[in-house]
Coordinates of N, CA and C in Angstrom, one line a residue:
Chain A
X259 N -18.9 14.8 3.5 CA -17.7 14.2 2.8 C -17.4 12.9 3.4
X260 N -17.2 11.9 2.3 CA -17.3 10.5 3.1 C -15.5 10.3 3.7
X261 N -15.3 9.6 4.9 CA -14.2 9.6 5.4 C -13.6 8.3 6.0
X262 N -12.5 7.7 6.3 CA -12.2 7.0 6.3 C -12.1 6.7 7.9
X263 N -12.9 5.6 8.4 CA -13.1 5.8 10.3 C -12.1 5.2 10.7
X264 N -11.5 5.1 11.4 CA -10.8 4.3 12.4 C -11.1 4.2 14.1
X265 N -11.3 3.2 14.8 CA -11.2 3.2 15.9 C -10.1 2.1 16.9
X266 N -10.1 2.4 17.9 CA -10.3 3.6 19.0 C -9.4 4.5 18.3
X267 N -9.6 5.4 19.2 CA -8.6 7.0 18.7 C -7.4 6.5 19.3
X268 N -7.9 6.0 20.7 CA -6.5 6.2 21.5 C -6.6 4.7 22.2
X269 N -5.5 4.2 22.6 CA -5.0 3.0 23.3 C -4.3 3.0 24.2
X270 N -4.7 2.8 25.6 CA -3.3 2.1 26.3 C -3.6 1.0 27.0
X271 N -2.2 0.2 26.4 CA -2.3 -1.9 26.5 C -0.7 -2.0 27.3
X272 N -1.0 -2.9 28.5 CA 0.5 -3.2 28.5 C 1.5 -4.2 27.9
X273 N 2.4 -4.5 28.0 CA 3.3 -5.2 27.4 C 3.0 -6.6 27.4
X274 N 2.8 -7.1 26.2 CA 2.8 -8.9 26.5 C 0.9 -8.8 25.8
X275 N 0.2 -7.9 26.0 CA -1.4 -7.9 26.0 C -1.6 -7.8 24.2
X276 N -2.7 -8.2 23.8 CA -2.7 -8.1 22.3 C -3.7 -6.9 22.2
X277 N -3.5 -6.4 21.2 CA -4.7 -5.3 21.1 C -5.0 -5.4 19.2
X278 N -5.9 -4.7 19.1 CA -6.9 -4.4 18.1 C -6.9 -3.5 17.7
X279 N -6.5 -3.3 16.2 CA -7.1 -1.6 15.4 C -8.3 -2.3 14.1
X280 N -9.3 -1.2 14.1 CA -10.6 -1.3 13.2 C -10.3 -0.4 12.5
X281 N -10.6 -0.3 10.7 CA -10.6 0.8 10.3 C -11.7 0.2 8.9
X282 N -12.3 1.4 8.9 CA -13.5 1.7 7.7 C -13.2 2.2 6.6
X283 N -12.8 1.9 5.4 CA -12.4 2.6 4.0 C -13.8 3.4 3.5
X284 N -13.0 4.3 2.8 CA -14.6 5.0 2.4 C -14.6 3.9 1.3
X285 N -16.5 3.8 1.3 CA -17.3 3.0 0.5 C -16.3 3.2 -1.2
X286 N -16.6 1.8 -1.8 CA -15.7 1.9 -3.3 C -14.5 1.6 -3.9
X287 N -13.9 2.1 -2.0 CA -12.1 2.0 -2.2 C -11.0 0.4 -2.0
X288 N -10.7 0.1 -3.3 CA -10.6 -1.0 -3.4 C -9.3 -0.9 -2.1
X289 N -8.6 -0.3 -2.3 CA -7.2 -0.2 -1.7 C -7.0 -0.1 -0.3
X290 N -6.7 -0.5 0.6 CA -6.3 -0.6 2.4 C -5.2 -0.5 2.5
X291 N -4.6 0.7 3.3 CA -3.4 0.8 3.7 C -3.4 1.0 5.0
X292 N -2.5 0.2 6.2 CA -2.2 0.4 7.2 C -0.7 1.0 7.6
X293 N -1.0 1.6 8.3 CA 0.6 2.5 8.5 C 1.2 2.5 10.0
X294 N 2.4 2.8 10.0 CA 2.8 3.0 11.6 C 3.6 4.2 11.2
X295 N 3.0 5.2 12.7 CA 3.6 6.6 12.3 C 4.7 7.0 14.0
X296 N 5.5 6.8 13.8 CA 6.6 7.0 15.3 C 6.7 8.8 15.4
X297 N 6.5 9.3 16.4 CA 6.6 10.1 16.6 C 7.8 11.0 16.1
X298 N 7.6 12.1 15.1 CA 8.7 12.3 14.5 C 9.2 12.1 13.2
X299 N 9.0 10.9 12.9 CA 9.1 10.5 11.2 C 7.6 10.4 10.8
X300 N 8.3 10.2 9.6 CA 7.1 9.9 8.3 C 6.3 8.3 8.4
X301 N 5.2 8.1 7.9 CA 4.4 7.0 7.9 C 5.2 6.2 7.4
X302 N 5.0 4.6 8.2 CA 6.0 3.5 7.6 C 4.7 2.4 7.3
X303 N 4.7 2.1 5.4 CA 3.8 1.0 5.8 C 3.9 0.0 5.9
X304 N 2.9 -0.6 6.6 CA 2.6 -1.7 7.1 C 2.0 -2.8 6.4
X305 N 1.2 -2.5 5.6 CA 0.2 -3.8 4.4 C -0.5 -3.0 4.2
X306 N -0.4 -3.3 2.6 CA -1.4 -3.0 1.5 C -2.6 -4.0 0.9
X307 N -3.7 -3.8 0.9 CA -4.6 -4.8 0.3 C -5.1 -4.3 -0.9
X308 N -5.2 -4.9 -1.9 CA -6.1 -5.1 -2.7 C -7.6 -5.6 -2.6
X309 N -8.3 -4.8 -2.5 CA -9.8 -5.8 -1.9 C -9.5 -6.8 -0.9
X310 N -9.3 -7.9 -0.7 CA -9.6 -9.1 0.2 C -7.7 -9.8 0.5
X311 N -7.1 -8.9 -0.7 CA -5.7 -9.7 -1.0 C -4.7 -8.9 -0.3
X312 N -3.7 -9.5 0.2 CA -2.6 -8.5 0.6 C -1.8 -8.8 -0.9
X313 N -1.0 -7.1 -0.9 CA -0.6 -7.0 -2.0 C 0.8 -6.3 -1.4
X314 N 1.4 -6.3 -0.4 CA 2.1 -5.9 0.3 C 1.9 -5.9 1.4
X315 N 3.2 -6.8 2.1 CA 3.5 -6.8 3.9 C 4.5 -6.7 4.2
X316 N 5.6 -6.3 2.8 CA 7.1 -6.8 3.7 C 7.4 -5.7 4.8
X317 N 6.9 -5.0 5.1 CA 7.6 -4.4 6.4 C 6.4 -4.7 7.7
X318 N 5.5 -5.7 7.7 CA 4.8 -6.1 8.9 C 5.5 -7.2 9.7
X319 N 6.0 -6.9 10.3 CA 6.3 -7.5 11.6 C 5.8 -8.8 12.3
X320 N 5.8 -10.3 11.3 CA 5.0 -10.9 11.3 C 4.8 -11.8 12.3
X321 N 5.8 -11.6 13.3 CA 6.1 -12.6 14.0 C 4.8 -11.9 15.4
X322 N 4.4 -11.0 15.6 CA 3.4 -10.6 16.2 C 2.3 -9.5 15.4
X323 N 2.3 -9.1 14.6 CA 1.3 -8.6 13.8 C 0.4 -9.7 12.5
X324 N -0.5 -9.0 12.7 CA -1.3 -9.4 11.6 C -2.3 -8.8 11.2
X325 N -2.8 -8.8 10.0 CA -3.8 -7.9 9.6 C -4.6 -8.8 8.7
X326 N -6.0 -8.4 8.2 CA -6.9 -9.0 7.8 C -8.2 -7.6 7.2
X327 N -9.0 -8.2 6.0 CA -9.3 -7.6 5.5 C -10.6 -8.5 4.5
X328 N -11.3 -9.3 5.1 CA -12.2 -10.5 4.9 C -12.8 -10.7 3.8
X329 N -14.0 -9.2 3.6 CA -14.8 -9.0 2.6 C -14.3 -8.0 2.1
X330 N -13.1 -8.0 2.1 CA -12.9 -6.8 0.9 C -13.3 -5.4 1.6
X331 N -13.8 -5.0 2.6 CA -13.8 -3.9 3.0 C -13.5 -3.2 3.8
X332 N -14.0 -3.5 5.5 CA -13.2 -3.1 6.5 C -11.8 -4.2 7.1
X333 N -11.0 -3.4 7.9 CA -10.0 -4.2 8.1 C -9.8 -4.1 9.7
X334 N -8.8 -5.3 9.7 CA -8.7 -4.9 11.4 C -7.0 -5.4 11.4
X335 N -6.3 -4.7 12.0 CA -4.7 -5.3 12.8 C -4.8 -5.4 14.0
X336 N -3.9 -6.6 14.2 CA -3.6 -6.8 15.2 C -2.5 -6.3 15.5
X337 N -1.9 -6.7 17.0 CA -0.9 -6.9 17.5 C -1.1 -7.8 18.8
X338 N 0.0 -8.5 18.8 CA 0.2 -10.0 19.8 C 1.5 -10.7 19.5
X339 N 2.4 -10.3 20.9 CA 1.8 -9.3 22.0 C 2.8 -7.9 21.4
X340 N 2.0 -7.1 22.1 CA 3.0 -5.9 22.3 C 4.3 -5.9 23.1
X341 N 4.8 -4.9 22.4 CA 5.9 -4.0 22.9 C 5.8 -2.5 23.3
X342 N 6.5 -2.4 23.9 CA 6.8 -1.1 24.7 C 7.5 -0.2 23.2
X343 N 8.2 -0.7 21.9 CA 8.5 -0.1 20.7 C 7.6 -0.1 19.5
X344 N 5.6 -0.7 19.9 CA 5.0 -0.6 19.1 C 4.3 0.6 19.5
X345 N 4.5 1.3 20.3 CA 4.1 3.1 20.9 C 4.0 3.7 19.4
X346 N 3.1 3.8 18.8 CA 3.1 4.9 17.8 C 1.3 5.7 17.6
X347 N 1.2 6.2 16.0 CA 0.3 6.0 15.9 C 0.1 5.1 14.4
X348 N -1.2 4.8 14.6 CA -1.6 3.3 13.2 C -2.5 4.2 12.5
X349 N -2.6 4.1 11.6 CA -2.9 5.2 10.3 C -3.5 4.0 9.2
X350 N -4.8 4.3 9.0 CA -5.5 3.7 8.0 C -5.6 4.5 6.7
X351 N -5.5 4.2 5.7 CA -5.8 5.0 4.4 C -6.8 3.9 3.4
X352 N -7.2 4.7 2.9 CA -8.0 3.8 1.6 C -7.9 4.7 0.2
X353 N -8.0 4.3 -1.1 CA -8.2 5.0 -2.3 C -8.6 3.6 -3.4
X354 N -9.1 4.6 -4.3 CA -9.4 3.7 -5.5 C -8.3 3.1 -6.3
X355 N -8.9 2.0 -6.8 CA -7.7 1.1 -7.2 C -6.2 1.7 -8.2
X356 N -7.2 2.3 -8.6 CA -5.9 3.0 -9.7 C -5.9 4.6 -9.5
X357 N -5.9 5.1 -8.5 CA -6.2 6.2 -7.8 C -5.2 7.6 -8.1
X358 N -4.1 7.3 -8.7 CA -3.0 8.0 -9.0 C -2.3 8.5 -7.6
X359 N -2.4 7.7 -6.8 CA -1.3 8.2 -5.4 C -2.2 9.4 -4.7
X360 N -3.7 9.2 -4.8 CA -4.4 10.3 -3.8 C -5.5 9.1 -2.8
X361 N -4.5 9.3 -1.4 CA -5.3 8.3 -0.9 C -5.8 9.5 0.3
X362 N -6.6 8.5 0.8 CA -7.8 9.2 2.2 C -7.6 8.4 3.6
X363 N -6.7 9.5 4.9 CA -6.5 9.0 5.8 C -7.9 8.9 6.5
X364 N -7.3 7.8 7.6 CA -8.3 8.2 8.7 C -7.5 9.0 10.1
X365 N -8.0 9.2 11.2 CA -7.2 10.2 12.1 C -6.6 9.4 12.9
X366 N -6.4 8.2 12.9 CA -5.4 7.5 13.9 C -5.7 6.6 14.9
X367 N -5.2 5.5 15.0 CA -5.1 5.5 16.6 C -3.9 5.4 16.8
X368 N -3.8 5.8 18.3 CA -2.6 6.4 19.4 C -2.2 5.4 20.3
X369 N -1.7 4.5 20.0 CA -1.5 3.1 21.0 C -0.1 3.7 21.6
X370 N -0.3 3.1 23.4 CA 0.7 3.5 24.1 C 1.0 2.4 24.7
X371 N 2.0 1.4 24.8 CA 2.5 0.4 25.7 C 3.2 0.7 26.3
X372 N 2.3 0.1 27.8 CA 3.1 0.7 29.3 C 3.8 -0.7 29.9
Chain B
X60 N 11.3 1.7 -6.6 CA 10.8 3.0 -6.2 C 11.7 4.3 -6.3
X61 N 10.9 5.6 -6.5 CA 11.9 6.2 -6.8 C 12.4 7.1 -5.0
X62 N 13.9 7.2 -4.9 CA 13.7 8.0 -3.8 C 13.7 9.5 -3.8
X63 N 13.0 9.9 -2.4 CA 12.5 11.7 -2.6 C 13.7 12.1 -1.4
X64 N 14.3 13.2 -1.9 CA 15.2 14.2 -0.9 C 14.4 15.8 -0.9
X65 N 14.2 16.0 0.5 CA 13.8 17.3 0.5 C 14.3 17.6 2.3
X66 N 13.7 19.1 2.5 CA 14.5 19.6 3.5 C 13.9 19.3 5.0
X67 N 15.0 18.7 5.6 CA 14.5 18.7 7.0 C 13.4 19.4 7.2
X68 N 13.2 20.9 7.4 CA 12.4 21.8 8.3 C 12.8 23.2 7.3
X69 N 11.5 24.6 7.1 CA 11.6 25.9 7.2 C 10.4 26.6 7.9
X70 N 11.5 28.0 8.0 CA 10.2 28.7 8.6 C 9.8 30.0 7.5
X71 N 8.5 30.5 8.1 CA 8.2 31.2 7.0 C 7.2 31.9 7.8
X72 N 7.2 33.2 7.0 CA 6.1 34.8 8.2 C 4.7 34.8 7.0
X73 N 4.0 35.1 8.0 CA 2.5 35.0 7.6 C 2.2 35.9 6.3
X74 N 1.7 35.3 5.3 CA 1.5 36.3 3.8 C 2.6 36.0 3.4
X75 N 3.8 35.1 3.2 CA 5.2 34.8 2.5 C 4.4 33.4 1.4
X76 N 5.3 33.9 0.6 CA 5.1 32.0 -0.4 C 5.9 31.8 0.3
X77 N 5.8 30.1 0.4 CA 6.3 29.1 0.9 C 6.8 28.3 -0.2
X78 N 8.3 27.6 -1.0 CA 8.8 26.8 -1.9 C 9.6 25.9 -1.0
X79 N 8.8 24.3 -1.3 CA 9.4 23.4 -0.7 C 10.0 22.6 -1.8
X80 N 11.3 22.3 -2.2 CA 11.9 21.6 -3.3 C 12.2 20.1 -2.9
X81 N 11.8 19.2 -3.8 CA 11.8 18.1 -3.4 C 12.4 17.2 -4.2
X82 N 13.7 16.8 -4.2 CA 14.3 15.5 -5.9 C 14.5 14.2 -5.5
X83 N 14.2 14.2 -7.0 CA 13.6 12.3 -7.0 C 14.3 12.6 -8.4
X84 N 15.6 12.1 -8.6 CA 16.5 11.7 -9.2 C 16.2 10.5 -10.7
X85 N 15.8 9.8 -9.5 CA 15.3 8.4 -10.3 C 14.4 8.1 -10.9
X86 N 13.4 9.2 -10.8 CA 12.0 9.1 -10.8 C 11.7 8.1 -12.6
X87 N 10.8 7.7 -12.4 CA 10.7 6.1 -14.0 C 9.7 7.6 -14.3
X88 N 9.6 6.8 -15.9 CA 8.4 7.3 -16.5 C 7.2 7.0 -16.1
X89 N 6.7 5.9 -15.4 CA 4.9 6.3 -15.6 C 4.8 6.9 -14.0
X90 N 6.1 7.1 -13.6 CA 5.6 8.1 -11.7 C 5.3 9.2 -11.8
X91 N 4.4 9.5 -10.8 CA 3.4 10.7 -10.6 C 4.3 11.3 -9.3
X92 N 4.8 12.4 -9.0 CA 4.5 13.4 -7.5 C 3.0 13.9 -7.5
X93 N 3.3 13.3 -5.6 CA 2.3 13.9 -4.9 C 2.7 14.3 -3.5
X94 N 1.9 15.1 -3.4 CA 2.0 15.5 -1.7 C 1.2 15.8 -1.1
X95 N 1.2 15.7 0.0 CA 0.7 15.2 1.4 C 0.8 16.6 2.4
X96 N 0.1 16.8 3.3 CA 0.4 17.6 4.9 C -0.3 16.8 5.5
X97 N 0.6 17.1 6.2 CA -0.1 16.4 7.8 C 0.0 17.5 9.3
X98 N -0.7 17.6 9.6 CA -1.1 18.4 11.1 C -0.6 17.2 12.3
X99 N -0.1 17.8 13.2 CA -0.1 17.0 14.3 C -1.2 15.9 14.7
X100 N -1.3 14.8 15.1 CA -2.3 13.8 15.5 C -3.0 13.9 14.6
X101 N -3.1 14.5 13.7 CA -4.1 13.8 12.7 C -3.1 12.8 10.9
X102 N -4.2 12.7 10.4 CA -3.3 11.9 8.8 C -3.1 12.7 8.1
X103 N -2.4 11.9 7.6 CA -1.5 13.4 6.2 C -3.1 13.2 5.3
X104 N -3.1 14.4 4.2 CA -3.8 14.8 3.9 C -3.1 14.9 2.4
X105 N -3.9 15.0 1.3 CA -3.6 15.2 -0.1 C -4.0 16.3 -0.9
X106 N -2.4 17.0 -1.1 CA -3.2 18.4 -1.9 C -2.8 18.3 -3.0
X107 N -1.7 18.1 -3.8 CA -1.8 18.1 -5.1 C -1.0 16.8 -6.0
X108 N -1.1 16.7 -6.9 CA -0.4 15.5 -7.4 C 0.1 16.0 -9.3
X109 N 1.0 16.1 -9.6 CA 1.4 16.2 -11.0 C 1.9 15.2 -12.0
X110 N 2.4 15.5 -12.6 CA 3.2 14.7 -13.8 C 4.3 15.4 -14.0
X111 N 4.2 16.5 -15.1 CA 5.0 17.4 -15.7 C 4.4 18.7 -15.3
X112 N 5.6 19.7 -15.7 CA 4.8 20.9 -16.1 C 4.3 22.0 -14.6
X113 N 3.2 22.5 -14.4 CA 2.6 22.6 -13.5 C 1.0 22.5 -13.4
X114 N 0.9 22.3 -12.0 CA -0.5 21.8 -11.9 C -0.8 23.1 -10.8
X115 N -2.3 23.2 -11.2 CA -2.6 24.8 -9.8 C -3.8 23.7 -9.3
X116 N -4.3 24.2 -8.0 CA -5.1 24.1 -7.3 C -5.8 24.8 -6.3
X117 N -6.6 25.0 -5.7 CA -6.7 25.9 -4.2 C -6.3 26.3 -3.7
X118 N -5.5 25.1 -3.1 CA -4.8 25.4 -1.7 C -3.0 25.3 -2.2
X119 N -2.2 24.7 -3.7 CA -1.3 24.8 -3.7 C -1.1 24.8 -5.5
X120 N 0.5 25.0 -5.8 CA 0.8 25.0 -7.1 C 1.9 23.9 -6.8
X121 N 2.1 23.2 -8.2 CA 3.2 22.1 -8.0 C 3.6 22.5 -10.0
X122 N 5.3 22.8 -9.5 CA 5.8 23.0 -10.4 C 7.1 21.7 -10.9
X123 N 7.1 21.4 -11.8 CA 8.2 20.2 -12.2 C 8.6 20.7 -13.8
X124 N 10.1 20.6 -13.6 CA 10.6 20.7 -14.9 C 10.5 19.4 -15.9
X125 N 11.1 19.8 -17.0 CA 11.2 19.0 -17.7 C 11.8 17.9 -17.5
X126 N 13.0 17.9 -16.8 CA 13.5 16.6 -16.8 C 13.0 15.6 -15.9
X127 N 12.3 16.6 -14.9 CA 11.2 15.8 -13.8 C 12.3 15.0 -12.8
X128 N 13.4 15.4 -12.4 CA 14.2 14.7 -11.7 C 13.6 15.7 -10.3
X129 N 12.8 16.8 -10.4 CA 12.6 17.6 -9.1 C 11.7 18.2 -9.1
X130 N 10.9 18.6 -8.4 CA 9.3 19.2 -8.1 C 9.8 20.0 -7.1
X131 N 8.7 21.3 -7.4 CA 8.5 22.3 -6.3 C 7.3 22.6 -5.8
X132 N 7.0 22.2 -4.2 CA 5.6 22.5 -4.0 C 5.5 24.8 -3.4
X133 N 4.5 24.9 -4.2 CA 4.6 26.4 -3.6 C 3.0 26.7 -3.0
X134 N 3.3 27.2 -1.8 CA 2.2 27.5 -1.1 C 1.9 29.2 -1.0
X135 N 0.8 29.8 -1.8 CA 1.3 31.1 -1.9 C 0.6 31.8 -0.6
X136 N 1.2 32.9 -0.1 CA 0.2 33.7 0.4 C 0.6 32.8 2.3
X137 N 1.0 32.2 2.8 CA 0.7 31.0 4.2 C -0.1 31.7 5.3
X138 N -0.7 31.3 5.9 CA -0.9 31.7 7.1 C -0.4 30.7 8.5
X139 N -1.0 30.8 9.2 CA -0.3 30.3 10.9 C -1.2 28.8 10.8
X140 N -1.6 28.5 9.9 CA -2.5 27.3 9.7 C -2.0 26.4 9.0
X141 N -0.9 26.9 8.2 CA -0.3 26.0 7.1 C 0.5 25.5 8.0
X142 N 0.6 25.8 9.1 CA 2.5 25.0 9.9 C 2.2 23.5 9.9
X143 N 2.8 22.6 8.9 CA 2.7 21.4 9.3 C 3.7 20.6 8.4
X144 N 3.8 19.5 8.4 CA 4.7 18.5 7.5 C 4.3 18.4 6.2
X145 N 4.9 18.7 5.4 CA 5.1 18.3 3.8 C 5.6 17.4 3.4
X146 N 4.9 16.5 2.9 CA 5.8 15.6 2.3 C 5.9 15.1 0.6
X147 N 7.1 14.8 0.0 CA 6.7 14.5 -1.3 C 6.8 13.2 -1.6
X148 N 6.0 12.8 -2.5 CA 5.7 11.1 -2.5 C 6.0 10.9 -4.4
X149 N 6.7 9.7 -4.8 CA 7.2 9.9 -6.3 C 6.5 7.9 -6.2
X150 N 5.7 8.0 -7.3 CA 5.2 6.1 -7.3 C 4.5 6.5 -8.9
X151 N 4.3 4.8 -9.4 CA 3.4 4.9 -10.3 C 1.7 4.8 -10.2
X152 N 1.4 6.4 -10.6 CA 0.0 6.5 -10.1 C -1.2 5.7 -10.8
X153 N -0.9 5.4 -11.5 CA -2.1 4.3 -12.3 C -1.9 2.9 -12.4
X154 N -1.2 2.6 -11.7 CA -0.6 1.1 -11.3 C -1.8 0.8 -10.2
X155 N -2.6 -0.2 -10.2 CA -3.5 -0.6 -9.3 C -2.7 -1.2 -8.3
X156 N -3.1 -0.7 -7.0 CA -2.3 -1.0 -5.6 C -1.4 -0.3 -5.9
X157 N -1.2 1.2 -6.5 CA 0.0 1.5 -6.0 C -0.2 1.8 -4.3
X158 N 1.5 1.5 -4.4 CA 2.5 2.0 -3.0 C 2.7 3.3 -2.9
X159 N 2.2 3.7 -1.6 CA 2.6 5.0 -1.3 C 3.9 5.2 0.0
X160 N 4.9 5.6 -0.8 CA 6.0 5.4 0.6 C 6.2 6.7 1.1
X161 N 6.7 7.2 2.1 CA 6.7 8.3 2.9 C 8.3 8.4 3.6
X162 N 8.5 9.5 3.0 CA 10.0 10.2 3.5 C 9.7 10.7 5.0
X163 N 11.0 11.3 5.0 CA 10.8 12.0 6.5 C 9.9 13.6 6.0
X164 N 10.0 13.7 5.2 CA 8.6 15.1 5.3 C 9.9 16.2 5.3
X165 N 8.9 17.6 5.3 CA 9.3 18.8 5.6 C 8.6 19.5 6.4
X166 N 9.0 19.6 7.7 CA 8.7 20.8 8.7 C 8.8 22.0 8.5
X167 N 7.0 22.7 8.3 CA 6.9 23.9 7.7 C 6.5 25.1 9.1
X168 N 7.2 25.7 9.7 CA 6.9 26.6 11.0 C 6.9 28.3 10.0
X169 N 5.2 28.4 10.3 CA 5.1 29.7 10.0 C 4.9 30.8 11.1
X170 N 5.4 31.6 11.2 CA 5.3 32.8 12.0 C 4.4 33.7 11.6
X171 N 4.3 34.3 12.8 CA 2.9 35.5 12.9 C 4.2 36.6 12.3

């Protein structure tokens, strides 16, 4: 079953350091979603792409995040610099464009700033 | 968007149905419910999605009245595997790029 990869699983960056998330959509899936999941609540997103386009950022934190999504398929976020309040986990999803709201996570990564 | 209310947290004993009710008030005409579990450290996951009416599946039934202002996810039969977050999600599903927004979920603790 094809799945959506993300790497690293897990992170620890300290404060002020920039770090990196990679995430792989499964093959087809027009759509990219990046998430921030705080321990405790529900997924907050982050940006939406349309293939190559963002189609939604207003809750990315633009003043140190950014995200990118080049050829339309894999994507990568940043952060620069961290915070000690970007501790969560980042949650990639992907689905087909008109997908009816059934999208495909990947398992996470676990960024900790010390 | 439309917003979803459902319950903090329940618990529930092994072999019980599990009914999680979830309203969306607002809900427009072309939005679909769907929902999601999520296990610890891992992503939420997708088990069913409706309109109207009810829809069955495998692993769950999703029941919505007519007026569609509220959905009930029912999990029959649970075991010690089901304990995880539920969540209900209300967007328009054939809108390309739909947005999927995420409530605080329902904590589902099943007992042995």
């Amino acid at each position: 079953e094809a799945e959506v990869a993300q790497s690293p699983r897990y992170k620890i960056t300290e404060k002020s350091q920039a770090v990196a998330f990679w995430c792989d959509p499964i093959s087809g899936h027009a759509t990219l979603y990046w998430y921030r999941q705080i321990l405790g609540q529900g997924p907050e997103l982050l940006v939406q792409f349309q293939d190559e386009s963002v189609v939604d950022d207003s809750q990315l934190p633009k003043d140190r995040f950014s995200a990118e999504r080049l050829k339309g398929v894999d994507s990568t976020l940043k952060i620069q610099p961290a915070e000690l309040g970007d501790s969560a986990m980042y949650l990639c999803a992907s689905s087909l464009a008109n997908a009816a709201g059934e999208a495909f996570f990947g398992q996470g990564t676990r960024l900790t700033v010390v | 968007l439309a917003k979803t209310t459902q319950p903090i947290s329940m618990d529930s004993y092994e072999g019980q149905e599990v009914n999680i009710t979830c309203s969306h008030n607002n809900i427009a005409t072309n939005d679909y419910i769907t929902w999601y579990q999520q296990f610890p450290s891992q992503g939420p996951r997708f088990i069913i999605q409706g309109y109207k009416t009810k829809v069955t599946n495998e692993v769950a039934s999703l029941f919505i009245p007519a007026d569609r202002k509220s959905s009930t996810l029912s999990l029959p039969r649970v075991s010690l595997s089901d304990t995880a977050v539920y969540y209900c999600l209300v967007g328009d599903g054939k809108a390309a790029g739909n947005k999927l927004t995420f409530g605080g979920g329902t904590r589902v603790l099943v007992k042995p």
